[in-house]
Amino acid sequence: MLGVMSEKTTALVTGANKGIGYEIAAALGTLGWSVGVGARDERRGADAVAKLRAAGADAFVVPLDVTDDGSVADAARLVEERAGRLDVLVNNAGTAAGWPDAPTSMDLDTVRRVVETNVFGAIRVTNAMLPLLRRSAHPRVVNQSSHVGSLTLQTAPGADFGGISGGYAPTKTYLNAVTVQYAKELAGTGILVNNACPGYVATDLNGFSGTSTPTQGAAIAVRLATLPDDGPTGGLFDDEGVVPW
């Protein structure tokens, strides 16, 4: 894919001012791409962009709250004005409820907040960016999922994902299901839509208790963002390959 792109590729990574999102943006920047750093806090986004530019990346800040229709519409206009199209969208922004959180005692407002960000946010941003993605010769959408969203893995004998998750884990299962439907609808358009499992990464989402670094966690999203035109779509992947639904 990279060899056939004659113009600079433009990517947008949501939640890219820190953690895995930042490392995805940094890795795409090293490919010579122009990378939009989606950030709810514009100042933090600007700080991340300054750091990326200092390392030689062509980065620009995209103020973006994935839970807000107006913010997402503004982000789409910004990308259009800057690049005229979008080649790669990485829906990385996410949040978690408490962990562990038993479904019998969950606060429903908390659940709604997590679904709004992790699922509705990805849908909102994807739909807003689709007109720009359709202008690309090699469009890709990567959604940040998780092994905890796999029903097969969750129900395997002896499975241990650090406790029961009534909020966060089901949002990733929901996102997996939505991704399958996007891939079915967009079949034949050239837009490849896949989900990435970064692994147990040490970020502020889990209190930095993970066993992998953000750089390591970013690798699978970067791989899916750079798939060839005959690459897979509608799948769930980690560094080792296909992850069962």
Coordinates of C-alpha atoms in Angstrom, one line a residue:
M1 CA 0.0 0.0 0.0
L2 CA 2.7 2.5 1.0
G3 CA 4.5 2.1 -2.3
V4 CA 1.6 3.0 -4.5
M5 CA 0.7 6.2 -2.6
S6 CA 2.1 9.1 -4.6
E7 CA 0.5 11.8 -2.4
K8 CA 1.0 12.2 1.3
T9 CA -1.3 10.0 3.2
T10 CA -3.5 11.7 5.8
A11 CA -4.6 9.9 9.0
L12 CA -6.7 10.9 11.9
V13 CA -6.2 9.2 15.3
T14 CA -8.7 10.0 18.0
G15 CA -7.6 10.2 21.6
A16 CA -4.0 10.7 20.3
N17 CA -2.6 13.1 22.8
K18 CA -1.4 10.3 25.1
G19 CA -0.9 6.6 25.5
I20 CA -1.5 4.1 22.7
G21 CA -3.1 6.8 20.5
Y22 CA 0.0 9.0 20.7
E23 CA 2.2 6.1 19.8
I24 CA 0.0 5.2 16.8
A25 CA 0.2 8.8 15.6
A26 CA 4.0 8.7 16.1
A27 CA 4.4 5.5 14.2
L28 CA 2.3 6.7 11.3
G29 CA 4.3 9.9 11.3
T30 CA 7.5 8.0 10.8
L31 CA 6.1 6.7 7.6
G32 CA 5.9 10.3 6.3
W33 CA 2.2 10.6 6.7
S34 CA 0.4 13.7 7.8
V35 CA -1.3 12.8 11.1
G36 CA -4.2 14.5 12.8
V37 CA -4.0 14.3 16.6
G38 CA -7.5 14.1 17.8
A39 CA -7.8 15.4 21.3
R40 CA -10.7 16.5 23.5
D41 CA -8.3 18.9 25.4
E42 CA -6.9 21.2 22.7
R43 CA -4.0 22.2 24.8
R44 CA -2.9 18.7 25.4
G45 CA -3.4 18.0 21.7
A46 CA -1.1 20.9 20.9
D47 CA 1.5 19.7 23.3
A48 CA 1.4 16.2 21.7
V49 CA 1.7 17.8 18.2
A50 CA 4.7 19.9 19.3
K51 CA 6.4 16.7 20.5
L52 CA 5.6 14.8 17.3
R53 CA 6.9 17.7 15.1
A54 CA 10.1 17.9 17.1
A55 CA 10.6 14.2 16.2
G56 CA 10.1 15.1 12.5
A57 CA 6.5 14.1 12.1
D58 CA 4.0 16.1 10.0
A59 CA 1.3 16.4 12.8
F60 CA -1.6 18.7 13.3
V61 CA -4.0 19.1 16.2
V62 CA -7.7 18.2 15.7
P63 CA -9.9 19.4 18.6
L64 CA -12.2 16.5 19.0
D65 CA -14.7 15.3 21.6
V66 CA -16.1 12.0 20.1
T67 CA -19.2 12.4 22.3
D68 CA -20.2 15.7 20.8
D69 CA -21.9 16.0 17.4
G70 CA -20.7 19.6 16.8
S71 CA -17.1 18.8 17.8
V72 CA -17.0 15.9 15.4
A73 CA -18.5 17.9 12.5
D74 CA -15.9 20.6 13.1
A75 CA -13.2 18.0 13.0
A76 CA -14.4 16.7 9.7
R77 CA -14.3 20.2 8.3
L78 CA -10.8 20.8 9.6
V79 CA -9.5 17.7 8.0
E80 CA -11.2 18.5 4.7
E81 CA -9.8 22.0 4.6
R82 CA -6.3 20.8 5.4
A83 CA -6.1 17.6 3.2
G84 CA -9.3 17.4 1.1
R85 CA -9.6 13.7 2.0
L86 CA -8.9 11.2 4.7
D87 CA -7.0 8.0 4.1
V88 CA -6.9 6.4 7.5
L89 CA -9.2 6.8 10.5
V90 CA -8.1 5.2 13.8
N91 CA -10.9 5.3 16.4
N92 CA -8.7 5.0 19.4
A93 CA -10.5 7.3 22.0
G94 CA -12.0 5.3 24.8
T95 CA -12.8 5.3 28.5
A96 CA -13.4 2.7 31.2
A97 CA -15.8 2.3 34.1
G98 CA -14.4 1.0 37.4
W99 CA -12.7 -2.3 37.3
P100 CA -13.8 -4.8 38.3
D101 CA -17.4 -3.7 38.1
A102 CA -20.1 -6.3 38.7
P103 CA -23.2 -5.8 36.5
T104 CA -25.5 -6.3 39.5
S105 CA -24.2 -3.1 41.1
M106 CA -23.2 -0.9 38.2
D107 CA -24.3 2.7 38.0
L108 CA -26.3 3.0 34.8
D109 CA -25.1 6.6 34.2
T110 CA -21.6 5.3 34.2
V111 CA -22.5 2.6 31.7
R112 CA -24.1 5.1 29.4
R113 CA -21.0 7.3 29.5
V114 CA -18.7 4.4 28.6
V115 CA -21.0 3.3 25.7
E116 CA -21.3 6.9 24.5
T117 CA -17.5 7.1 24.1
N118 CA -16.4 3.6 23.2
V119 CA -19.2 2.7 20.8
F120 CA -21.3 5.8 19.8
G121 CA -18.2 7.9 19.6
A122 CA -16.6 5.5 17.1
I123 CA -19.9 5.4 15.1
R124 CA -20.2 9.2 15.2
V125 CA -16.7 9.9 14.0
T126 CA -16.7 7.2 11.4
N127 CA -19.9 8.4 9.8
A128 CA -18.7 12.0 9.8
M129 CA -15.4 11.0 8.2
L130 CA -16.8 8.6 5.6
P131 CA -17.3 11.2 2.9
L132 CA -13.6 12.1 3.2
L133 CA -12.6 8.4 3.3
R134 CA -14.5 7.7 0.1
R135 CA -12.1 10.2 -1.6
S136 CA -9.1 8.1 -0.8
A137 CA -7.6 5.5 -3.1
H138 CA -6.7 3.3 -0.1
P139 CA -9.1 4.0 2.8
R140 CA -8.8 2.2 6.1
V141 CA -10.7 2.4 9.4
V142 CA -9.2 0.8 12.5
N143 CA -11.3 0.6 15.7
Q144 CA -9.5 0.1 19.0
S145 CA -11.1 -3.0 20.6
S146 CA -9.8 -5.4 23.2
H147 CA -9.4 -9.1 24.0
V148 CA -12.0 -8.6 26.8
G149 CA -14.6 -7.9 24.1
S150 CA -14.2 -11.4 22.7
L151 CA -17.1 -13.6 23.9
T152 CA -15.1 -16.7 22.9
L153 CA -12.1 -15.7 25.1
Q154 CA -14.3 -14.5 27.9
T155 CA -16.1 -17.9 28.1
A156 CA -13.1 -20.1 27.7
P157 CA -12.4 -22.5 30.6
G158 CA -10.1 -20.8 33.1
A159 CA -10.3 -17.4 31.4
D160 CA -9.0 -14.6 33.6
F161 CA -9.2 -11.0 32.5
G162 CA -8.6 -9.5 35.9
G163 CA -12.2 -9.6 37.2
I164 CA -15.7 -9.1 36.0
S165 CA -16.3 -6.1 33.7
G166 CA -20.0 -5.2 33.3
G167 CA -19.3 -1.9 31.7
Y168 CA -16.0 -1.7 29.6
A169 CA -15.8 -5.2 28.3
P170 CA -19.3 -5.2 26.8
T171 CA -18.7 -2.0 25.0
K172 CA -15.9 -3.7 23.1
T173 CA -18.1 -6.6 22.3
Y174 CA -20.7 -4.1 21.0
L175 CA -17.9 -2.3 19.0
N176 CA -16.9 -5.7 17.5
A177 CA -20.5 -6.3 16.3
V178 CA -20.8 -2.8 14.8
T179 CA -17.5 -3.2 13.0
V180 CA -18.8 -6.4 11.3
Q181 CA -21.8 -4.5 10.0
Y182 CA -19.7 -1.6 8.7
A183 CA -17.5 -4.1 6.8
K184 CA -20.6 -5.7 5.3
E185 CA -22.1 -2.4 4.2
L186 CA -18.8 -1.1 2.8
A187 CA -17.8 -4.3 1.0
G188 CA -16.7 -3.5 -2.5
T189 CA -15.9 0.2 -1.8
G190 CA -12.3 -0.4 -1.0
I191 CA -12.8 0.8 2.6
L192 CA -11.3 -1.9 4.9
V193 CA -12.7 -1.8 8.5
N194 CA -11.0 -3.8 11.2
N195 CA -10.6 -4.0 15.0
A196 CA -7.3 -4.1 16.9
C197 CA -6.6 -5.7 20.2
P198 CA -3.5 -3.9 21.6
G199 CA -3.1 -6.3 24.6
Y200 CA -2.7 -5.5 28.2
V201 CA -1.0 -2.1 27.9
A202 CA 0.2 0.1 30.7
T203 CA -1.9 3.3 30.3
D204 CA -3.9 5.6 32.6
L205 CA -7.0 3.7 31.5
N206 CA -5.9 0.8 33.7
G207 CA -3.8 2.7 36.2
F208 CA -0.6 1.8 34.3
S209 CA -1.0 -1.8 35.4
G210 CA -0.4 -3.4 32.0
T211 CA 2.4 -5.6 31.0
S212 CA 3.1 -4.0 27.5
T213 CA 4.2 -0.5 26.6
P214 CA 2.0 1.9 24.6
T215 CA 4.5 1.5 21.7
Q216 CA 4.0 -2.3 21.7
G217 CA 0.2 -1.8 22.0
A218 CA 0.2 0.5 19.0
A219 CA 1.7 -2.0 16.6
I220 CA -1.4 -3.9 15.6
A221 CA -3.4 -0.7 14.8
V222 CA -0.5 0.5 12.7
R223 CA -0.4 -2.8 10.8
L224 CA -4.2 -2.6 10.1
A225 CA -3.9 1.0 9.1
T226 CA -1.3 0.0 6.4
L227 CA -3.1 -3.0 5.0
P228 CA -2.7 -3.7 1.3
D229 CA -5.8 -3.3 -0.9
D230 CA -6.4 -7.1 -0.8
G231 CA -6.2 -7.1 3.0
P232 CA -8.9 -8.4 5.4
T233 CA -11.9 -6.5 6.4
G234 CA -14.4 -7.0 9.2
G235 CA -12.0 -8.8 11.5
L236 CA -10.5 -8.7 15.0
F237 CA -6.8 -8.9 15.2
D238 CA -3.9 -8.8 17.6
D239 CA -0.1 -9.1 17.1
E240 CA -0.4 -12.9 16.6
G241 CA -3.3 -12.8 14.1
V242 CA -7.0 -13.3 14.1
V243 CA -8.8 -13.1 17.5
P244 CA -12.0 -15.1 17.8
W245 CA -15.2 -13.1 18.3

